[in-house]
PDB file of C-alpha atoms in Angstrom:
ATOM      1  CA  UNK A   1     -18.448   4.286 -19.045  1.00 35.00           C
ATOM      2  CA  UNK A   2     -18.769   0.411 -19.185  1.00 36.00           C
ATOM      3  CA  UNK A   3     -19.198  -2.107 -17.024  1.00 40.00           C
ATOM      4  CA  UNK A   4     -15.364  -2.667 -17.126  1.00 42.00           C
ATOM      5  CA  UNK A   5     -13.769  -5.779 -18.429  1.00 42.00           C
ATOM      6  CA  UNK A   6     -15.370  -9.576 -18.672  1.00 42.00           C
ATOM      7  CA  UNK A   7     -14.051 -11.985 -16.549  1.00 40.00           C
ATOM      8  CA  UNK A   8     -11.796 -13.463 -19.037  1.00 42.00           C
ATOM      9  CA  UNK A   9     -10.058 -10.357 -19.917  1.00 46.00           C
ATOM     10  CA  UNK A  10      -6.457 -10.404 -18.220  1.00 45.00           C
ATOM     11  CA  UNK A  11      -4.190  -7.769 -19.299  1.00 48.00           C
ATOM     12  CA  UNK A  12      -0.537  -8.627 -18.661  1.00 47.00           C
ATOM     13  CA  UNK A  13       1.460  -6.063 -15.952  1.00 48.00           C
ATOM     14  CA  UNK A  14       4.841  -7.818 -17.051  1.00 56.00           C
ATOM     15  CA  UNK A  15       7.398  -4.950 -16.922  1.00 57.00           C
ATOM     16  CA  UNK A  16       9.209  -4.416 -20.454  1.00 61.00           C
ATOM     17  CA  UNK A  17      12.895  -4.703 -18.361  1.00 68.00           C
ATOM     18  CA  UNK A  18      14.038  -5.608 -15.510  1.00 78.00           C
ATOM     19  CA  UNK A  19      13.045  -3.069 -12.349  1.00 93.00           C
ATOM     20  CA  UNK A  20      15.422  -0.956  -9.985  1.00 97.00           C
ATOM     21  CA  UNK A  21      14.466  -2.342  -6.486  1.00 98.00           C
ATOM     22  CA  UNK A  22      11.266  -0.785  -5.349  1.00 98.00           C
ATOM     23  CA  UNK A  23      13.148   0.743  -2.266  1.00 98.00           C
ATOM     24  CA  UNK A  24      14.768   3.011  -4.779  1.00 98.00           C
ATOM     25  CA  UNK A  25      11.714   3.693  -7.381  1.00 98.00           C
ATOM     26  CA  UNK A  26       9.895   4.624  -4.125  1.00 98.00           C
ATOM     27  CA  UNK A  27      12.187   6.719  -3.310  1.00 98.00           C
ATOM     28  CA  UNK A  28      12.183   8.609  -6.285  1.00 98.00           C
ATOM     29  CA  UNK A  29       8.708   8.728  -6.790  1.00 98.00           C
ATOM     30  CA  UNK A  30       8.168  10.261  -3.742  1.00 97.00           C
ATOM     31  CA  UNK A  31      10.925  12.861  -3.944  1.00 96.00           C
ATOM     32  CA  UNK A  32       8.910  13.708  -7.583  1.00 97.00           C
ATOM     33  CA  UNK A  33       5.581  13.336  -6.718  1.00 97.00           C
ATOM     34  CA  UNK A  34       5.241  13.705  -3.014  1.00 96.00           C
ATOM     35  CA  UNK A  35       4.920  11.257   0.053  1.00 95.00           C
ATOM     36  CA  UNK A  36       1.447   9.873  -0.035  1.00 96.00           C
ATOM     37  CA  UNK A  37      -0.459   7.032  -0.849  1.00 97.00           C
ATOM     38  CA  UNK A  38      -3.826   6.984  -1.696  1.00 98.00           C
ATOM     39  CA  UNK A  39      -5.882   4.125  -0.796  1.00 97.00           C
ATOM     40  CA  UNK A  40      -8.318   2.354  -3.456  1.00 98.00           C
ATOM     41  CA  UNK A  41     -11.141   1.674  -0.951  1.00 96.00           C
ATOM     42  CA  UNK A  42     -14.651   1.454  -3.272  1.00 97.00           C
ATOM     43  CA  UNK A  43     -16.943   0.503  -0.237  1.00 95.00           C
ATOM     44  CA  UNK A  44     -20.602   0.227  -0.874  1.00 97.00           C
ATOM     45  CA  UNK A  45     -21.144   3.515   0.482  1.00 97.00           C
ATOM     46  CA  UNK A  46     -18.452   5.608  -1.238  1.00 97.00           C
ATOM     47  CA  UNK A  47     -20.161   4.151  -4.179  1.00 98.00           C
ATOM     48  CA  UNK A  48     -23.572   5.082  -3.100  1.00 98.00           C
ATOM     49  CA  UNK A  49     -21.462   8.703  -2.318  1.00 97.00           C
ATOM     50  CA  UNK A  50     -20.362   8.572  -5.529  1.00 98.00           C
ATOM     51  CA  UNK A  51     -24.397   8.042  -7.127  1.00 98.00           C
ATOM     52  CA  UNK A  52     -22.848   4.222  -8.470  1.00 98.00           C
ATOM     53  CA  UNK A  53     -24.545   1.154  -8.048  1.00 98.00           C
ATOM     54  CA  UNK A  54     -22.562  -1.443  -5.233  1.00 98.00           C
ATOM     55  CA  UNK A  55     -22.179  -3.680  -8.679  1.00 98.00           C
ATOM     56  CA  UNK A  56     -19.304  -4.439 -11.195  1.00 98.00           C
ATOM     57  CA  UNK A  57     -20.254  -2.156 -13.480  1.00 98.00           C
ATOM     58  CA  UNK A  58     -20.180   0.896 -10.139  1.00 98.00           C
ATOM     59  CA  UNK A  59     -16.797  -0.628  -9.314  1.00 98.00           C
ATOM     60  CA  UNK A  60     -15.366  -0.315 -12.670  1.00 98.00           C
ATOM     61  CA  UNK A  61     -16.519   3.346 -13.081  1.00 98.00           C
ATOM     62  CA  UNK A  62     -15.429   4.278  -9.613  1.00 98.00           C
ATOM     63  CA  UNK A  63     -11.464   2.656 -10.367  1.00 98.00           C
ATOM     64  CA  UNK A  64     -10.548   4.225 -13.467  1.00 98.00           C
ATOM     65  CA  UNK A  65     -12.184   8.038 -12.447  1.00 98.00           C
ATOM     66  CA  UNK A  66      -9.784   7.225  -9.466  1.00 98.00           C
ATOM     67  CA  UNK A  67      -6.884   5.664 -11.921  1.00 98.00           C
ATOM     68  CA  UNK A  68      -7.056   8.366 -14.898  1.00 98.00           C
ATOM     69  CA  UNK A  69      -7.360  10.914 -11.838  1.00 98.00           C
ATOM     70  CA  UNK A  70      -4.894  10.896  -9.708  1.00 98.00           C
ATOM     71  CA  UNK A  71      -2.390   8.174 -11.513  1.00 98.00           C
ATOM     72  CA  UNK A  72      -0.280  10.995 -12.506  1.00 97.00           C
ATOM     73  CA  UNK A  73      -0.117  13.520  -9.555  1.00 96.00           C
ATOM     74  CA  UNK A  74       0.954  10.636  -7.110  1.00 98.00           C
ATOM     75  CA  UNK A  75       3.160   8.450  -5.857  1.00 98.00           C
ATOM     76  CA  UNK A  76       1.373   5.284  -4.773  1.00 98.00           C
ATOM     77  CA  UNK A  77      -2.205   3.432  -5.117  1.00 98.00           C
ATOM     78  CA  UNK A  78      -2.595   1.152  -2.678  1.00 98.00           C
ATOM     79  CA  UNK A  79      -5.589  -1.012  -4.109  1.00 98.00           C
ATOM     80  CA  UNK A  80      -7.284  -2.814  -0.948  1.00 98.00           C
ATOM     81  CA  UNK A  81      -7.553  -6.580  -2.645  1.00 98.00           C
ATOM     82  CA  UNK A  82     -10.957  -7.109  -0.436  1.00 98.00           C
ATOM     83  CA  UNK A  83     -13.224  -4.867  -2.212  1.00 98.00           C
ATOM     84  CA  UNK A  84     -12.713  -6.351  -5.653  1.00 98.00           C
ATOM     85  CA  UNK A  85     -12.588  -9.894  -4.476  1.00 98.00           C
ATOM     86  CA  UNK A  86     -15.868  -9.658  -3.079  1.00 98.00           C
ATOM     87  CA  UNK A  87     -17.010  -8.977  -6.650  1.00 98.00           C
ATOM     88  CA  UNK A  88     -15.638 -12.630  -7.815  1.00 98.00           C
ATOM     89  CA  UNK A  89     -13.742 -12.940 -10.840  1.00 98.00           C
ATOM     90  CA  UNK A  90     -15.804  -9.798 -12.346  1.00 98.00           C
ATOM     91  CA  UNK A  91     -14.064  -7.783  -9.753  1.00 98.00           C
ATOM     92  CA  UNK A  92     -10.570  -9.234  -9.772  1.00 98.00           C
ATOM     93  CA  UNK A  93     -10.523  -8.625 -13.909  1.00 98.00           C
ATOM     94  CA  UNK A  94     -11.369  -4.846 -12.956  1.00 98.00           C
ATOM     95  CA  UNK A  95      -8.461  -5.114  -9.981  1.00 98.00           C
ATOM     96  CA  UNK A  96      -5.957  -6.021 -12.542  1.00 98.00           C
ATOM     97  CA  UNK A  97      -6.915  -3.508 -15.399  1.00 98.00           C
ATOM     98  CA  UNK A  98      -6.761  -0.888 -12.280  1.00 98.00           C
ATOM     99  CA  UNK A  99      -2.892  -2.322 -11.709  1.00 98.00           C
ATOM    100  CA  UNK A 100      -1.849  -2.081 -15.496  1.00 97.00           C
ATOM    101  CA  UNK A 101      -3.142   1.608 -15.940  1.00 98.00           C
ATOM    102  CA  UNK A 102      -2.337   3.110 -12.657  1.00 98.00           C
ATOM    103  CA  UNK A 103       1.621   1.941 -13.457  1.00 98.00           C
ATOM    104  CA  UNK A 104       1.360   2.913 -17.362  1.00 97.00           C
ATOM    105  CA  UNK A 105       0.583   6.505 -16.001  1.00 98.00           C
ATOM    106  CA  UNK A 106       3.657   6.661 -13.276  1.00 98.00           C
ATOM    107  CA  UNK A 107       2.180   5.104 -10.272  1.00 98.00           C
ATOM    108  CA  UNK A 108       3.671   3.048  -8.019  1.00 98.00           C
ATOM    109  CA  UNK A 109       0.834  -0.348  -7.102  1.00 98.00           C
ATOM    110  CA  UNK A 110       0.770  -1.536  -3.402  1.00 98.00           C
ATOM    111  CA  UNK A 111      -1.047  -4.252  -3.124  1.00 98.00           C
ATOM    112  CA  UNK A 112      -2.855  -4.324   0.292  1.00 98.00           C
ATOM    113  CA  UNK A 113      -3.895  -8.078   0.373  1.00 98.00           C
ATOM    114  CA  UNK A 114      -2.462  -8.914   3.869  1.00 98.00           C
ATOM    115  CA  UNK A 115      -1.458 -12.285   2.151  1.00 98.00           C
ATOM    116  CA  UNK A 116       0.472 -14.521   5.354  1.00 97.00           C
ATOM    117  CA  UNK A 117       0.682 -18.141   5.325  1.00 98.00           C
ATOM    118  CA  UNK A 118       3.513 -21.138   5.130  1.00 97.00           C
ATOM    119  CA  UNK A 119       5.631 -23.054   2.327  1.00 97.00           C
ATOM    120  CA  UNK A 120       3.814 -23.324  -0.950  1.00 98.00           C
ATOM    121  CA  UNK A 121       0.875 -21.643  -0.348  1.00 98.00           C
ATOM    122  CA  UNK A 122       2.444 -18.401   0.634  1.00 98.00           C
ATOM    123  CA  UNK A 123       5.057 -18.945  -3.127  1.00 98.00           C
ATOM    124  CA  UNK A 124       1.849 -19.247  -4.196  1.00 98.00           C
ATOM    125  CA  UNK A 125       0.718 -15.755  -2.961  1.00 98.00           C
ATOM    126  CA  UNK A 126       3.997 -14.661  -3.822  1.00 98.00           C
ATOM    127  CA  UNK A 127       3.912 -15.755  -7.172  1.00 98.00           C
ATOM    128  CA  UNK A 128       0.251 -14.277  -7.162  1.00 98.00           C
ATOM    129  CA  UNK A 129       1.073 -10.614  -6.590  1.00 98.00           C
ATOM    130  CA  UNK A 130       5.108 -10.383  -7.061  1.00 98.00           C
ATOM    131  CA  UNK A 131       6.209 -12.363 -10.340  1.00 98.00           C
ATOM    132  CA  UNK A 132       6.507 -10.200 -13.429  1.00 97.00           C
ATOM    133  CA  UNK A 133       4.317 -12.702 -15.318  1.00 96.00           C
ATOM    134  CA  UNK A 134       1.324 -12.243 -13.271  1.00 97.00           C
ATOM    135  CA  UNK A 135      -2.263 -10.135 -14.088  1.00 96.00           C
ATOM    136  CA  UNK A 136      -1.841  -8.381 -10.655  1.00 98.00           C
ATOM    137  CA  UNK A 137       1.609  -8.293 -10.486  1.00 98.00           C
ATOM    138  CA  UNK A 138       2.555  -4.892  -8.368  1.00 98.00           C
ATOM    139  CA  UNK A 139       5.392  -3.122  -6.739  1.00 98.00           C
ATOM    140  CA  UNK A 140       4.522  -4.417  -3.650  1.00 98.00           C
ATOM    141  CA  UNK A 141       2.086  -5.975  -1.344  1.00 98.00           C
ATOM    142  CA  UNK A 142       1.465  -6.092   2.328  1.00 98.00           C
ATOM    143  CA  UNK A 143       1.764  -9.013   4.127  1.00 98.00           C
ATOM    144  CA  UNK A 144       1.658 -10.670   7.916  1.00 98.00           C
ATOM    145  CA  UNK A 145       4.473 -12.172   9.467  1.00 97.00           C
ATOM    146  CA  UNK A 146       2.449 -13.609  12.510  1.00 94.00           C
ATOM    147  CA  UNK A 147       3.094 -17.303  11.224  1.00 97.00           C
ATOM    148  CA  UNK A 148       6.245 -16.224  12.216  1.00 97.00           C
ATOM    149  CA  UNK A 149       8.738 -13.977  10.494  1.00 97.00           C
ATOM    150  CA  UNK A 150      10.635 -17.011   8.325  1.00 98.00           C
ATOM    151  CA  UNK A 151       7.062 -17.818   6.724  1.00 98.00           C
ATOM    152  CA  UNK A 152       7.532 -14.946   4.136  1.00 98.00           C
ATOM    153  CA  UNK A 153      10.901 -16.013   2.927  1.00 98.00           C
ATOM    154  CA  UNK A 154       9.361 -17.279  -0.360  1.00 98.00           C
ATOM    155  CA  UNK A 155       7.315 -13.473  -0.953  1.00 98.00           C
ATOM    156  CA  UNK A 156      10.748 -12.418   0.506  1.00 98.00           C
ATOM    157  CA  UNK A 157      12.992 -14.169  -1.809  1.00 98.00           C
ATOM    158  CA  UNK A 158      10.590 -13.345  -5.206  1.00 98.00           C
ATOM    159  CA  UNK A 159      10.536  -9.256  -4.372  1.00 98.00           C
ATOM    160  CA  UNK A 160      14.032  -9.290  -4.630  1.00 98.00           C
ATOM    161  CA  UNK A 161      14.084 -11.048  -7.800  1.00 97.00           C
ATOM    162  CA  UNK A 162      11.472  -9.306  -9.154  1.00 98.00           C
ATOM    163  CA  UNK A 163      12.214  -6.029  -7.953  1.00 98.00           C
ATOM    164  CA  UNK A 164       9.468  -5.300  -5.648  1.00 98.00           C
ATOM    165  CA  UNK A 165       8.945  -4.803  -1.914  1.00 98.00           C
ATOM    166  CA  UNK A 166       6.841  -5.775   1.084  1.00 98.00           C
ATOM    167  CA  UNK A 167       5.132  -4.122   3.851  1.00 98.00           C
ATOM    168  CA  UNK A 168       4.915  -6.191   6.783  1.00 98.00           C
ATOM    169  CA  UNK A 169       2.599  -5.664   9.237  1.00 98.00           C
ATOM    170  CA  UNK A 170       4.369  -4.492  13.022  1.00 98.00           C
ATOM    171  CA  UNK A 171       2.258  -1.645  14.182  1.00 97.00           C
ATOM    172  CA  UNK A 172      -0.915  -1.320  12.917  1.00 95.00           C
ATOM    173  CA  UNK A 173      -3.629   0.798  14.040  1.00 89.00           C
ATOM    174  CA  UNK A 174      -6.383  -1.038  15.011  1.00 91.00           C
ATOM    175  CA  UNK A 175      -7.152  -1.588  18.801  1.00 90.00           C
ATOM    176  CA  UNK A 176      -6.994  -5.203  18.624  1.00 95.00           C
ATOM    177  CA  UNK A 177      -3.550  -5.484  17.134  1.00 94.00           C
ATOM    178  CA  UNK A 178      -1.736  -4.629  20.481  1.00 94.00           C
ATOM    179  CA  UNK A 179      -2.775  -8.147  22.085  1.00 96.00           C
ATOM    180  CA  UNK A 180      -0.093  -9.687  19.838  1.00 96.00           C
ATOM    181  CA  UNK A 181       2.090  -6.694  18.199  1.00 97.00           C
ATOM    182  CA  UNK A 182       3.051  -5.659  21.746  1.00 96.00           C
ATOM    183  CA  UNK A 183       3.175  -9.108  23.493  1.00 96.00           C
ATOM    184  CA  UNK A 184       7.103  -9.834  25.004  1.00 97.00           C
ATOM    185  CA  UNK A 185       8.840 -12.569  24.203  1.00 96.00           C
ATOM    186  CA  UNK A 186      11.371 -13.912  26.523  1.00 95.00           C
ATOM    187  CA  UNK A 187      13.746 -12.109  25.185  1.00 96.00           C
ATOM    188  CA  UNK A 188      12.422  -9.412  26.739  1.00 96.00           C
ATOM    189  CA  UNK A 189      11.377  -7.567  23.094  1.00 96.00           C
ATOM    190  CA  UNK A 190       7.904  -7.016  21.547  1.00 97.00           C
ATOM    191  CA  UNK A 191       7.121  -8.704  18.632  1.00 97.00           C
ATOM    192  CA  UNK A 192       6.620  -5.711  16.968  1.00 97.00           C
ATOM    193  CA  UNK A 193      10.064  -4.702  17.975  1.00 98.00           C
ATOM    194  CA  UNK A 194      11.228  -7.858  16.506  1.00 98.00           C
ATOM    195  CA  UNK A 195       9.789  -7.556  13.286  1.00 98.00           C
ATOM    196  CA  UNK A 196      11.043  -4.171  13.010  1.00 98.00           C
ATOM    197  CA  UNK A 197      14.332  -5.642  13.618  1.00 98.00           C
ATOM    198  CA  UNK A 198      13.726  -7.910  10.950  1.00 98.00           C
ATOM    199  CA  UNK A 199      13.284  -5.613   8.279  1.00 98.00           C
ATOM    200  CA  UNK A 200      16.363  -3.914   9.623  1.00 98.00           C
ATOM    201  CA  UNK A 201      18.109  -6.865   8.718  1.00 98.00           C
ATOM    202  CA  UNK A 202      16.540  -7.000   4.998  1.00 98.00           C
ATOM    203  CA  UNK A 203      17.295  -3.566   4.043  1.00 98.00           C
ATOM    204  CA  UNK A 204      21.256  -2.965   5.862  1.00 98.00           C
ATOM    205  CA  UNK A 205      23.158  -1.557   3.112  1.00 97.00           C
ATOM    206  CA  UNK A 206      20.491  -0.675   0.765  1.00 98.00           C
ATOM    207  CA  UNK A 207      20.580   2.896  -0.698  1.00 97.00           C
ATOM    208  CA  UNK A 208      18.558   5.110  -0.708  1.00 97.00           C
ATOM    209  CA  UNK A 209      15.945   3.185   0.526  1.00 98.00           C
ATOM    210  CA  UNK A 210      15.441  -0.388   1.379  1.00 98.00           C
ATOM    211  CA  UNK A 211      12.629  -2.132  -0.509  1.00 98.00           C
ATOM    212  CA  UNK A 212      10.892  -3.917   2.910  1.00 98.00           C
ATOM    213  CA  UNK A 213       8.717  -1.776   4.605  1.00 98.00           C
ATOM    214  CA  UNK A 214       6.854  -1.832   7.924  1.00 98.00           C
ATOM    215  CA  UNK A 215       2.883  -0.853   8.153  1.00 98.00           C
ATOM    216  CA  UNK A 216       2.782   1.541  11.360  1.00 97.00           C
ATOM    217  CA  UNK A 217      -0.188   3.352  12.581  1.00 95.00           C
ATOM    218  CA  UNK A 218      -0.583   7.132  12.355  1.00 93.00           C
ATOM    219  CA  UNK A 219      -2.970   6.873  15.199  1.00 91.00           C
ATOM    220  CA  UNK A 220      -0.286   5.352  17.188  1.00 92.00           C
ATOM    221  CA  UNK A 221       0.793   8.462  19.119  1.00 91.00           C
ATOM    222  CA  UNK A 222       4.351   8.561  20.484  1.00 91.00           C
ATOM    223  CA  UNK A 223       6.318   5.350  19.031  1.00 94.00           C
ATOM    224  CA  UNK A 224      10.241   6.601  20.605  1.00 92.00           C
ATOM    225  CA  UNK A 225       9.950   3.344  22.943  1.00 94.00           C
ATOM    226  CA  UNK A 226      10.304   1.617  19.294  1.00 97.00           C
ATOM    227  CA  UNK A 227      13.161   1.803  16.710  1.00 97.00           C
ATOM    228  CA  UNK A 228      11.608   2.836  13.477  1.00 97.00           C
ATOM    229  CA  UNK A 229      15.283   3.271  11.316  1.00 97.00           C
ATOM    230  CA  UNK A 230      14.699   0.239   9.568  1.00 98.00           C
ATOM    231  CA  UNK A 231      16.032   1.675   6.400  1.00 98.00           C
ATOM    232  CA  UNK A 232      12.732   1.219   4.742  1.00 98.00           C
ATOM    233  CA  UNK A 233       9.817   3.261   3.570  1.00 98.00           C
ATOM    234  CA  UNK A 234       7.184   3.175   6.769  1.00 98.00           C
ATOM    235  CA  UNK A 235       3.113   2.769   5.192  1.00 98.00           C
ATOM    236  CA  UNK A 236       1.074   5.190   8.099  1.00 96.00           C
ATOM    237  CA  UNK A 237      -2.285   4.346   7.596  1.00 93.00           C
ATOM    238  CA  UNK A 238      -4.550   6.273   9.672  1.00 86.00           C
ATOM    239  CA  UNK A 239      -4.624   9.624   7.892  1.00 83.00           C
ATOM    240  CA  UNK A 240      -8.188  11.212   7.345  1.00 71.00           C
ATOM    241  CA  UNK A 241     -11.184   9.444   8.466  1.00 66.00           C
ATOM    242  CA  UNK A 242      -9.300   7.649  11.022  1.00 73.00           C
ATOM    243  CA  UNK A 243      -8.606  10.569  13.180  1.00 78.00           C
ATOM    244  CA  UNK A 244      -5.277  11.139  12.436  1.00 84.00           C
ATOM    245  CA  UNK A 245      -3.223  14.242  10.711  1.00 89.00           C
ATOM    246  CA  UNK A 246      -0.309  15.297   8.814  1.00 92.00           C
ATOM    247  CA  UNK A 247       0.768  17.521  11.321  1.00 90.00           C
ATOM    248  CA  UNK A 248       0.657  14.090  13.777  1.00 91.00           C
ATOM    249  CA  UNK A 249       3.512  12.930  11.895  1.00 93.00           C
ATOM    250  CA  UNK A 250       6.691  14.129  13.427  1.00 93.00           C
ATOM    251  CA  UNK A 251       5.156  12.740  16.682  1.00 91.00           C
ATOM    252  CA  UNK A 252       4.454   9.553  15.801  1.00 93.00           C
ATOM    253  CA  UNK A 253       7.566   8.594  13.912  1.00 94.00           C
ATOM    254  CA  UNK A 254      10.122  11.878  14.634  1.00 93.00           C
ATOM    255  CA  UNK A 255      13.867  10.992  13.189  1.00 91.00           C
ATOM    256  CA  UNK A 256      12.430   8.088  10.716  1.00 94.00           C
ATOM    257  CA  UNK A 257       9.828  10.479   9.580  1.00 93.00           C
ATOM    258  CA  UNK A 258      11.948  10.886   5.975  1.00 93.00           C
ATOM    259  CA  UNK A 259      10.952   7.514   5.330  1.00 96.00           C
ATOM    260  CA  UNK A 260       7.214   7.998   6.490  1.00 96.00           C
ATOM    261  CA  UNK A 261       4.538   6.934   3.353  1.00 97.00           C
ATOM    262  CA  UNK A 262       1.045   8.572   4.458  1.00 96.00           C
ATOM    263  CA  UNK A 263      -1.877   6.301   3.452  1.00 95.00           C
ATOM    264  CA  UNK A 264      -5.334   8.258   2.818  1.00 95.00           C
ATOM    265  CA  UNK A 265      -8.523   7.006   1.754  1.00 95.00           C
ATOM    266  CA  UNK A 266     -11.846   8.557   2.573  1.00 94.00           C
ATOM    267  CA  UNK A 267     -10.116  11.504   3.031  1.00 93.00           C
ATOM    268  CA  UNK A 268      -9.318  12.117  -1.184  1.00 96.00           C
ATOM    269  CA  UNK A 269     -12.096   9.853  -2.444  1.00 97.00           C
ATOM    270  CA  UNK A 270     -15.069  11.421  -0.970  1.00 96.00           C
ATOM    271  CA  UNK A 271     -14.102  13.797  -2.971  1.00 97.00           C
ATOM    272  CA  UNK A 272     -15.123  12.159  -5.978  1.00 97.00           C
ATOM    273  CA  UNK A 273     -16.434  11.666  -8.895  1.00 97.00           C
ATOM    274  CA  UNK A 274     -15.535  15.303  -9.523  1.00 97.00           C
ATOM    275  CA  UNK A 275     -12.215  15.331 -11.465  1.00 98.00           C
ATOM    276  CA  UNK A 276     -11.166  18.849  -9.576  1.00 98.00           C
ATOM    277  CA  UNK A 277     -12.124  17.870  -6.584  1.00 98.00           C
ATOM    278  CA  UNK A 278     -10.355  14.485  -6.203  1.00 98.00           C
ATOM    279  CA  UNK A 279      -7.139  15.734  -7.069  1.00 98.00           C
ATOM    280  CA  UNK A 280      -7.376  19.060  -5.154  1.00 98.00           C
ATOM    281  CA  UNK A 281      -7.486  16.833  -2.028  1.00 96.00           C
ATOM    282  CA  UNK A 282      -4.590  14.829  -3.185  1.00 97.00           C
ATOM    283  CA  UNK A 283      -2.785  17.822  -3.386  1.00 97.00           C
ATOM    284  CA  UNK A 284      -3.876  18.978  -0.114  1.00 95.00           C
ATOM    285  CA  UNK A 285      -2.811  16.167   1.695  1.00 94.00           C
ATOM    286  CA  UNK A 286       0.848  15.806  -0.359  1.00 96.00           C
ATOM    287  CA  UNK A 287       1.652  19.602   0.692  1.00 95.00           C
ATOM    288  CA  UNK A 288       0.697  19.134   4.817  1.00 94.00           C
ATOM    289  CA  UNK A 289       1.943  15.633   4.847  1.00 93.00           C
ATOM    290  CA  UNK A 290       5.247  17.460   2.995  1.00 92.00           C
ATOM    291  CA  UNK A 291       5.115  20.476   5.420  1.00 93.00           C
ATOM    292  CA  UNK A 292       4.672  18.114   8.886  1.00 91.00           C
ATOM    293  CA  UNK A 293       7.780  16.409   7.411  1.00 85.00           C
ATOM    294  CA  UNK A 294      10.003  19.068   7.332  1.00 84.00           C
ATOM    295  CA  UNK A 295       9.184  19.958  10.895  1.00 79.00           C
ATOM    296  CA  UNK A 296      10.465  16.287  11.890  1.00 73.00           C
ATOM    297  CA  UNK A 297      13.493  15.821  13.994  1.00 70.00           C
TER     298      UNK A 297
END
């Protein structure tokens, strides 16, 4: 294996057509493929796990086992922007060579770059991650609202064009979150609850799915006080080394469980760098996460 590609080398993601919106190719590919996600997470230590160096050349190996592995058994990478970054441009040419192949074998890209800002710096995000024309564009990216909802029109306005979706993050399941995610306004609702509404808003009409999603906590426990039908596919990280389980599921998100995506890292990629092994604990996880599901409400 090589060191993976020199800084200059930017392979194009530009899709050959224009794209169904990713509400529906979500859709599908989880009906195909099975609801999960699996999380690109190479920490130092996974790569020390994994008997690679915590270098470009350990990062590159450790992406494409992941990539040729798994990109055609399931539904969604979701690439956390972070760990390549910290690499410099090395690491972002490996980040977008990770993008082109996991799509060109099936997969579905969510970009988890948390991107959140105002005006023309969040176009330029937008632009960044979402227009056809760019290395890393992907089906979708996560993003924060808590410059206030309106600040991601222009990531808003280019997923629709482009055919791609957001996740926004409402619920998410670190401690710290609740200080503002379930502060009241004077209105009387969360905030959460009002981003949820939000997205509501985005997606009415949409079938089968809407193509703006909400980022809510598997670790969350009972979430009924909260209305979840937002018509759009729900990213629950949690599962795995978090603490949470398939079979938590139902709990956390009962009737808008259809629309749940599972997120797992740790839990599939210590698996690795064995081939069998990596995609046995895919598998695992796709048939409890599928078998918790069909218990929902």
């Amino acid at each position: 294996m090589t060191a993976g590609p020199s800084p200059d080398h930017h392979p194009s993601t530009r899709p050959s057509g224009p794209l169904a919106p990713f509400g529906a190719r979500l859709r599908r590919a989880m009906d195909e493929r099975g609801p999960l996600c699996v999380g690109i997470d190479p920490h130092a230590s996974l790569l020390a796990d994994w008997g690679l160096n915590d270098d470009v050349a350990g990062l590159a190996r450790f992406t494409r086992t992941v990539v040729e592995v798994l990109g055609e058994h399931v539904a969604v990478f979701k690439p956390q922007s972070a760990f390549f970054e910290r690499f410099g441009s090395r690491g972002l040419a490996v980040l977008e060579t990770a993008v082109v192949e996991a799509r060109e074998r099936g997969a579905l890209v969510l970009m988890d770059a948390k991107r959140g800002d105002i005006g023309s710096t969040m176009a330029a995000y937008a632009e960044t991650y979402l227009h056809p024309d760019s290395p890393l564009f992907s089906d979708a990216l996560t993003v924060s609202p808590y410059l206030g909802y309106g600040s991601l029109k222009p990531a808003a306005d280019l997923a629709r064009e482009s055919g791609a979706g957001l996740f926004v993050l409402a619920l998410t399941s670190n401690p710290e979150g609740a200080e503002v995610q379930r502060a009241v306004r004077e209105d009387g609702r969360t905030l959460a609850a009002t981003m949820l509404g939000h997205l509501a808003a985005e997606n009415a009409g949409a079938e089968p799915l809407g193509s703006f999603g909400a980022v809510v906590g598997a670790t969350l426990g009972d979430l009924s006080t909260f209305d979840l039908a937002i018509n759009g596919p729900l990213l629950a990280p949690g599962i795995g080394a978090q603490g949470a389980t398939p079979a938590d599921l139902p709990t956390v998100f009962g009737a808008a469980a259809e629309n749940v995506l599972p997120s797992v890292s740790r839990g599939v990629l210590k698996h690795g760098p064995d081939a069998a092994g990596l995609r046995a604990a895919a598998d695992r996880f796709t048939e409890e996460v599928r078998t918790a599901l069909d218990q929902a409400p």
